[in-house]
Short mmCIF file of C-alpha atoms in Angstrom, two decimals:
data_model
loop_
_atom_site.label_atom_id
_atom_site.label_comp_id
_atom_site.label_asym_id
_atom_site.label_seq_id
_atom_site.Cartn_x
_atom_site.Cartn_y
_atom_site.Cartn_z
CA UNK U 1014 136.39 150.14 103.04
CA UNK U 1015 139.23 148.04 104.24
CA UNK U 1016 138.73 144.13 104.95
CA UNK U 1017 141.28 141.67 106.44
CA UNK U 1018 141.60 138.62 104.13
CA UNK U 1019 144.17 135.60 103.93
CA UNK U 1020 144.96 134.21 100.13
CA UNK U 1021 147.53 132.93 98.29
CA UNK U 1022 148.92 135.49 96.07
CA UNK U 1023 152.06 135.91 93.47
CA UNK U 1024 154.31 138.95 93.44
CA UNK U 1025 154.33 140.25 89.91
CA UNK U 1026 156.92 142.87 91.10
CA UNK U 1027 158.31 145.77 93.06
CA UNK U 1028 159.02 149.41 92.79
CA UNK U 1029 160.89 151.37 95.32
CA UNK U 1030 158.50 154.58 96.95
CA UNK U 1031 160.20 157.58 98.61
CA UNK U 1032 163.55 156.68 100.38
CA UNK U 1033 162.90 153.21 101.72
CA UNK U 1034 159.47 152.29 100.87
CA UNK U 1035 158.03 150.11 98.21
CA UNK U 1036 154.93 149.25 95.98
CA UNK U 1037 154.17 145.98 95.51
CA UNK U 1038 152.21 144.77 92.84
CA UNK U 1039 150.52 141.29 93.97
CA UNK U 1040 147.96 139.18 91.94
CA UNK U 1041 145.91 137.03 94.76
CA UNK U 1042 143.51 134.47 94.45
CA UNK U 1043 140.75 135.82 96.13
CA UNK U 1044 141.18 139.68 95.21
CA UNK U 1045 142.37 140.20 92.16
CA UNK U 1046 146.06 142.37 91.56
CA UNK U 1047 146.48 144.61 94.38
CA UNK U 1048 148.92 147.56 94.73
CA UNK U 1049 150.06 146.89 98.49
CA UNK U 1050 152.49 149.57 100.79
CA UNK U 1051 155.61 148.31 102.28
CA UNK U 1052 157.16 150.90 104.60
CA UNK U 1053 160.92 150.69 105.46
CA UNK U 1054 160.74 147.56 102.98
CA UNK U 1055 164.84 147.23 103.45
CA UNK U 1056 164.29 146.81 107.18
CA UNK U 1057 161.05 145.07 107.09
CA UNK U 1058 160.19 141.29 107.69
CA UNK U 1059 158.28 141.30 104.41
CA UNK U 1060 161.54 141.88 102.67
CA UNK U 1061 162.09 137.90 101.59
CA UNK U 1062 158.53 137.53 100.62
CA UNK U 1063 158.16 140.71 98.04
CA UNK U 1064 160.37 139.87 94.96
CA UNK U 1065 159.02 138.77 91.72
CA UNK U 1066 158.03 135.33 91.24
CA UNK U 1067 157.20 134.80 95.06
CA UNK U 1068 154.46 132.89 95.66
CA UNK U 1069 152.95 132.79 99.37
CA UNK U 1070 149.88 132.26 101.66
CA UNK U 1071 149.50 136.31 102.41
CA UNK U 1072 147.29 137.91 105.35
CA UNK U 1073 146.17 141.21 103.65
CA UNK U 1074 144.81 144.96 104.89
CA UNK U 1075 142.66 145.12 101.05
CA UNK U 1076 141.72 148.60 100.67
CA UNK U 1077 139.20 149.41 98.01
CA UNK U 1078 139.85 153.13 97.67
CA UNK U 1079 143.71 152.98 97.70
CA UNK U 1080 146.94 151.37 98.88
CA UNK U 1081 146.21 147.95 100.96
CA UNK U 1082 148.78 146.55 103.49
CA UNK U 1083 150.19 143.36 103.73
CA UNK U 1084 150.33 142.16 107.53
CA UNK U 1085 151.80 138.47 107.29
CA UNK U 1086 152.75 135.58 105.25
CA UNK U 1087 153.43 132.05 104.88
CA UNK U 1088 153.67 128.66 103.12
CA UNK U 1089 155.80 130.42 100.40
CA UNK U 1090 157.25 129.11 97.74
CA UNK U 1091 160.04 131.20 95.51
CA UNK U 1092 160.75 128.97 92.29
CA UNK U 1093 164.29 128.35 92.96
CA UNK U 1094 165.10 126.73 89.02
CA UNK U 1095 163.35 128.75 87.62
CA UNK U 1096 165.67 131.77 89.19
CA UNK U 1097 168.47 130.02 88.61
CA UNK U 1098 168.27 130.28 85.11
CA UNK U 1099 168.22 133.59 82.95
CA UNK U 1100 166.42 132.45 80.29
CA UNK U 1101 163.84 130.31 82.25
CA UNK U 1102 163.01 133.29 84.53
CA UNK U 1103 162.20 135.75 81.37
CA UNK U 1104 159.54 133.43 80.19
CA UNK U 1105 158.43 133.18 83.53
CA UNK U 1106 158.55 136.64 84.13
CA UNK U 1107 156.46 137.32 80.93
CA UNK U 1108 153.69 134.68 81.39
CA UNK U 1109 153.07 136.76 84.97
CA UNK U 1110 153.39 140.25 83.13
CA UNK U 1111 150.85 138.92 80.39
CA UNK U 1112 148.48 137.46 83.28
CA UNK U 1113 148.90 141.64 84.70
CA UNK U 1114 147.72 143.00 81.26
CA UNK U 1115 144.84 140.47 81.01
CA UNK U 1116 143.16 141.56 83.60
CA UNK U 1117 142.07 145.07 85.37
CA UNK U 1118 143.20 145.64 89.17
CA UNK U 1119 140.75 144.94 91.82
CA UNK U 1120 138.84 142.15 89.92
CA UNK U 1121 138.80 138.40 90.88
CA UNK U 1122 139.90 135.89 88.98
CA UNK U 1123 140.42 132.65 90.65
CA UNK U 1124 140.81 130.45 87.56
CA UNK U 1125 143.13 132.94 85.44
CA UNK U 1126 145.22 132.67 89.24
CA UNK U 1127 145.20 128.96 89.58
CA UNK U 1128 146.14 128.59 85.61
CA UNK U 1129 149.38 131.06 86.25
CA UNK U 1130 150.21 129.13 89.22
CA UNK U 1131 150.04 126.09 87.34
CA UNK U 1132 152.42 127.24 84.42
CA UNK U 1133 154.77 128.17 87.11
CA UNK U 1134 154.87 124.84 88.65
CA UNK U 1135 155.59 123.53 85.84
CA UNK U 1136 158.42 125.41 84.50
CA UNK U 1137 159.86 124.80 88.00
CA UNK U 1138 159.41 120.91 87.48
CA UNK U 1139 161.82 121.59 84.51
CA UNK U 1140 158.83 120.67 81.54
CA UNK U 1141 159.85 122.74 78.05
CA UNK U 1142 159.60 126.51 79.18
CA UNK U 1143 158.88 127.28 75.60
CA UNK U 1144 156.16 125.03 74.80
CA UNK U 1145 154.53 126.25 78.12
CA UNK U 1146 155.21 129.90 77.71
CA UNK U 1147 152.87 129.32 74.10
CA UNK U 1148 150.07 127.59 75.85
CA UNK U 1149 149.88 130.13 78.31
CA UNK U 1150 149.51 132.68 75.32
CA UNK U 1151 146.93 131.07 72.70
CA UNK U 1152 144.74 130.09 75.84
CA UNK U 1153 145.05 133.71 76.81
CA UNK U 1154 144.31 135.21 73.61
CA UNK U 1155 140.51 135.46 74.31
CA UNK U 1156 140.81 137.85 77.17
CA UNK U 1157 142.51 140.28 74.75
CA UNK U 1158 138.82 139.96 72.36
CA UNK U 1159 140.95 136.91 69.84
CA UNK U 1160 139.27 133.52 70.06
CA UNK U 1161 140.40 130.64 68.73
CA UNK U 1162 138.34 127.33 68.31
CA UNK U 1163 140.07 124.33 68.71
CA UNK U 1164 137.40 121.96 69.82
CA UNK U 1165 135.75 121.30 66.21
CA UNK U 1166 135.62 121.97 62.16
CA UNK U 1167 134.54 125.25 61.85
CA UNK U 1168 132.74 124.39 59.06
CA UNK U 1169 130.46 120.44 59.52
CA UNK U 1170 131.70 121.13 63.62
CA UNK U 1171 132.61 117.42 63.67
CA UNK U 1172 134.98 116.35 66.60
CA UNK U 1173 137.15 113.80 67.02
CA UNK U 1174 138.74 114.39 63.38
CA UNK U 1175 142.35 114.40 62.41
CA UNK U 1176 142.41 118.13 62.38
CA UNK U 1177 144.57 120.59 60.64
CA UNK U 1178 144.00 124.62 61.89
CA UNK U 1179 143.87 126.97 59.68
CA UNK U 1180 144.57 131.19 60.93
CA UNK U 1181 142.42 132.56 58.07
CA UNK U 1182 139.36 131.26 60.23
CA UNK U 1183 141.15 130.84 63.58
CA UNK U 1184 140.03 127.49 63.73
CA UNK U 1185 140.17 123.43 62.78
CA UNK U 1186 139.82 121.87 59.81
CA UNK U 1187 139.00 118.15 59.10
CA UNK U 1188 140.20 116.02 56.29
CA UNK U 1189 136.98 116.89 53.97
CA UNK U 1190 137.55 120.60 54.57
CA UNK U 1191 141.76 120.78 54.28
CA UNK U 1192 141.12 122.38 50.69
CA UNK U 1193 139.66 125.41 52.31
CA UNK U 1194 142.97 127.17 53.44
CA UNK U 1195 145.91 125.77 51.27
CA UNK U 1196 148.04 127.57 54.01
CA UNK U 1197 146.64 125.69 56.69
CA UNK U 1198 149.08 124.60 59.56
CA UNK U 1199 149.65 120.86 59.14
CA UNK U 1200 149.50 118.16 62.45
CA UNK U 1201 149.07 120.06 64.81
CA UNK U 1202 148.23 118.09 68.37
CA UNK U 1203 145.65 119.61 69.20
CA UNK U 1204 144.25 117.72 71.74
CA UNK U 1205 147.14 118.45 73.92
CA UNK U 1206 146.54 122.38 73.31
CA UNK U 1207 142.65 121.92 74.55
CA UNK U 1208 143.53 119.60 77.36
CA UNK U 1209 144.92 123.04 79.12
CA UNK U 1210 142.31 125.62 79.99
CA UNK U 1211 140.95 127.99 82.98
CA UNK U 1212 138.57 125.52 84.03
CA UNK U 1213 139.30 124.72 87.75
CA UNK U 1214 138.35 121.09 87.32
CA UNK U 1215 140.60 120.44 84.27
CA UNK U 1216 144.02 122.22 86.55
CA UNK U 1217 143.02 119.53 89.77
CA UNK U 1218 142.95 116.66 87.13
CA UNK U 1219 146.11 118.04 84.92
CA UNK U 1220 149.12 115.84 85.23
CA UNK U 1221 152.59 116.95 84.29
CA UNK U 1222 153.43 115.33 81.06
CA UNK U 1223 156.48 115.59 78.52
CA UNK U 1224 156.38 116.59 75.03
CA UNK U 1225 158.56 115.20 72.10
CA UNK U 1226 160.50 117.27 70.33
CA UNK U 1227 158.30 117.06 67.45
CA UNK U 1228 155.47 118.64 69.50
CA UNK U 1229 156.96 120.98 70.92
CA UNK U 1230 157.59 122.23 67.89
CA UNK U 1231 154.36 122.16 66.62
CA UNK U 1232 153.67 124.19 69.37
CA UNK U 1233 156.18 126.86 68.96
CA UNK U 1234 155.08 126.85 65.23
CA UNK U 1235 151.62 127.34 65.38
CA UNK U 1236 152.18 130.29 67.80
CA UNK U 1237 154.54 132.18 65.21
CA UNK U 1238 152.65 131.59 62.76
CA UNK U 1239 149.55 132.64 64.17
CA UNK U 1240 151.30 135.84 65.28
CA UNK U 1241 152.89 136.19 61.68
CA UNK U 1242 149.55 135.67 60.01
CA UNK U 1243 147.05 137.84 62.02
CA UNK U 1244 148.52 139.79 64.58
CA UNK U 1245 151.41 141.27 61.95
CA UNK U 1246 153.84 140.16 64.56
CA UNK U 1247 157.22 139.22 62.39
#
């Protein structure tokens, strides 16, 4: 069944197809990643809008049962600071390739979309690549079966507290519980970590803000050492 939509989707990336053809890979709003078919893609008037890292208001051909066709685009948008710099545009283009391998083609995921889209923005508004790049991956973690509480003591589930988070129980501690993981990772702001999410409300409401340099390495910390401690990353 094929079904003429319009959404706003972002190119994840290309591969050339027979002599002058390509397959693009596209992850849109309203229908999930999508393998699309662009013939003569050299010649074609598609040719600015299918790089990596292009984001657009696309008219799509989707076809369930194999290939769909992109027939028009606008309102795009191609990140220009973020191109412009090397090491920018590989954290970039890893955030969208970890989006990709979150999620199975064909299935619809508006928020996962919007929070992408969001991280994109801001890398483009020139906020700490880094710090964003590690959001992006501990609020991801659940899709890949790793969950992570942030929101309370995993053990009285008080709020509010001056937490500590310890990886031996991928979640917070509060000050009457710190003695439970000696190698628990110290002042961490965690509030800013759980202000970020998939919700749709909380990315209308989110405001660009600016880290110090002491919390953004917080953040880069508790990511490596998460991935030290339990994924065996080194």
């Amino acid at each position: 069944m094929i079904q003429s939509i319009t959404s706003q989707g972002l190119v994840l990336y290309n591969r050339n197809f027979r002599e002058d053809d390509k397959l693009v890979k596209i992850f849109t709003e309203q229908a999930g990643k999508r393998m699309f078919f662009v013939k003569h893609a050299g010649q074609s008037k598609l040719a600015p809008v299918i790089q990596p890292l292009v984001l657009a208001r696309f008219l799509l051909r989707i076809n369930d049962d194999g290939l769909s066709y992109i027939e028009d685009y606008h309102e795009v948008m191609t990140f220009p600071k973020i191109n412009s710099d090397l090491f920018v545009m590989a954290y970039a283009t890893y955030v969208a390739a970890l989006a990709d391998a979150s999620l199975q083609d064909n299935q619809q995921d508006a928020p996962l979309f919007a929070f992408l889209q969001k991280t994109l923005e801001l890398m483009e508004a020139g906020l700490d690549y880094q710090v964003l790049t590690n959001i992006f991956e501990i609020q991801i973690l659940t899709r890949f079966g790793i969950s992570l509480n942030f929101n309370e003591c995993v053990f009285c589930h008080r709020i509010g507290q001056a937490f500590d988070f310890s990886f031996k129980y991928g979640a917070c501690l509060c000050p009457e519980h710190y003695h439970e993981d000696e190698r628990r990772c110290i002042s961490i702001p965690i509030s800013l970590i759980c202000s970020i999410s998939f919700k749709p409300l909380i990315l209308r409401l989110w405001r660009p803000f600016r880290l110090s340099l002491k919390s953004s390495k917080s953040y880069a910390n508790l990511w490596i050492n998460y991935t030290k401690s339990t994924l065996g990353f080194t």
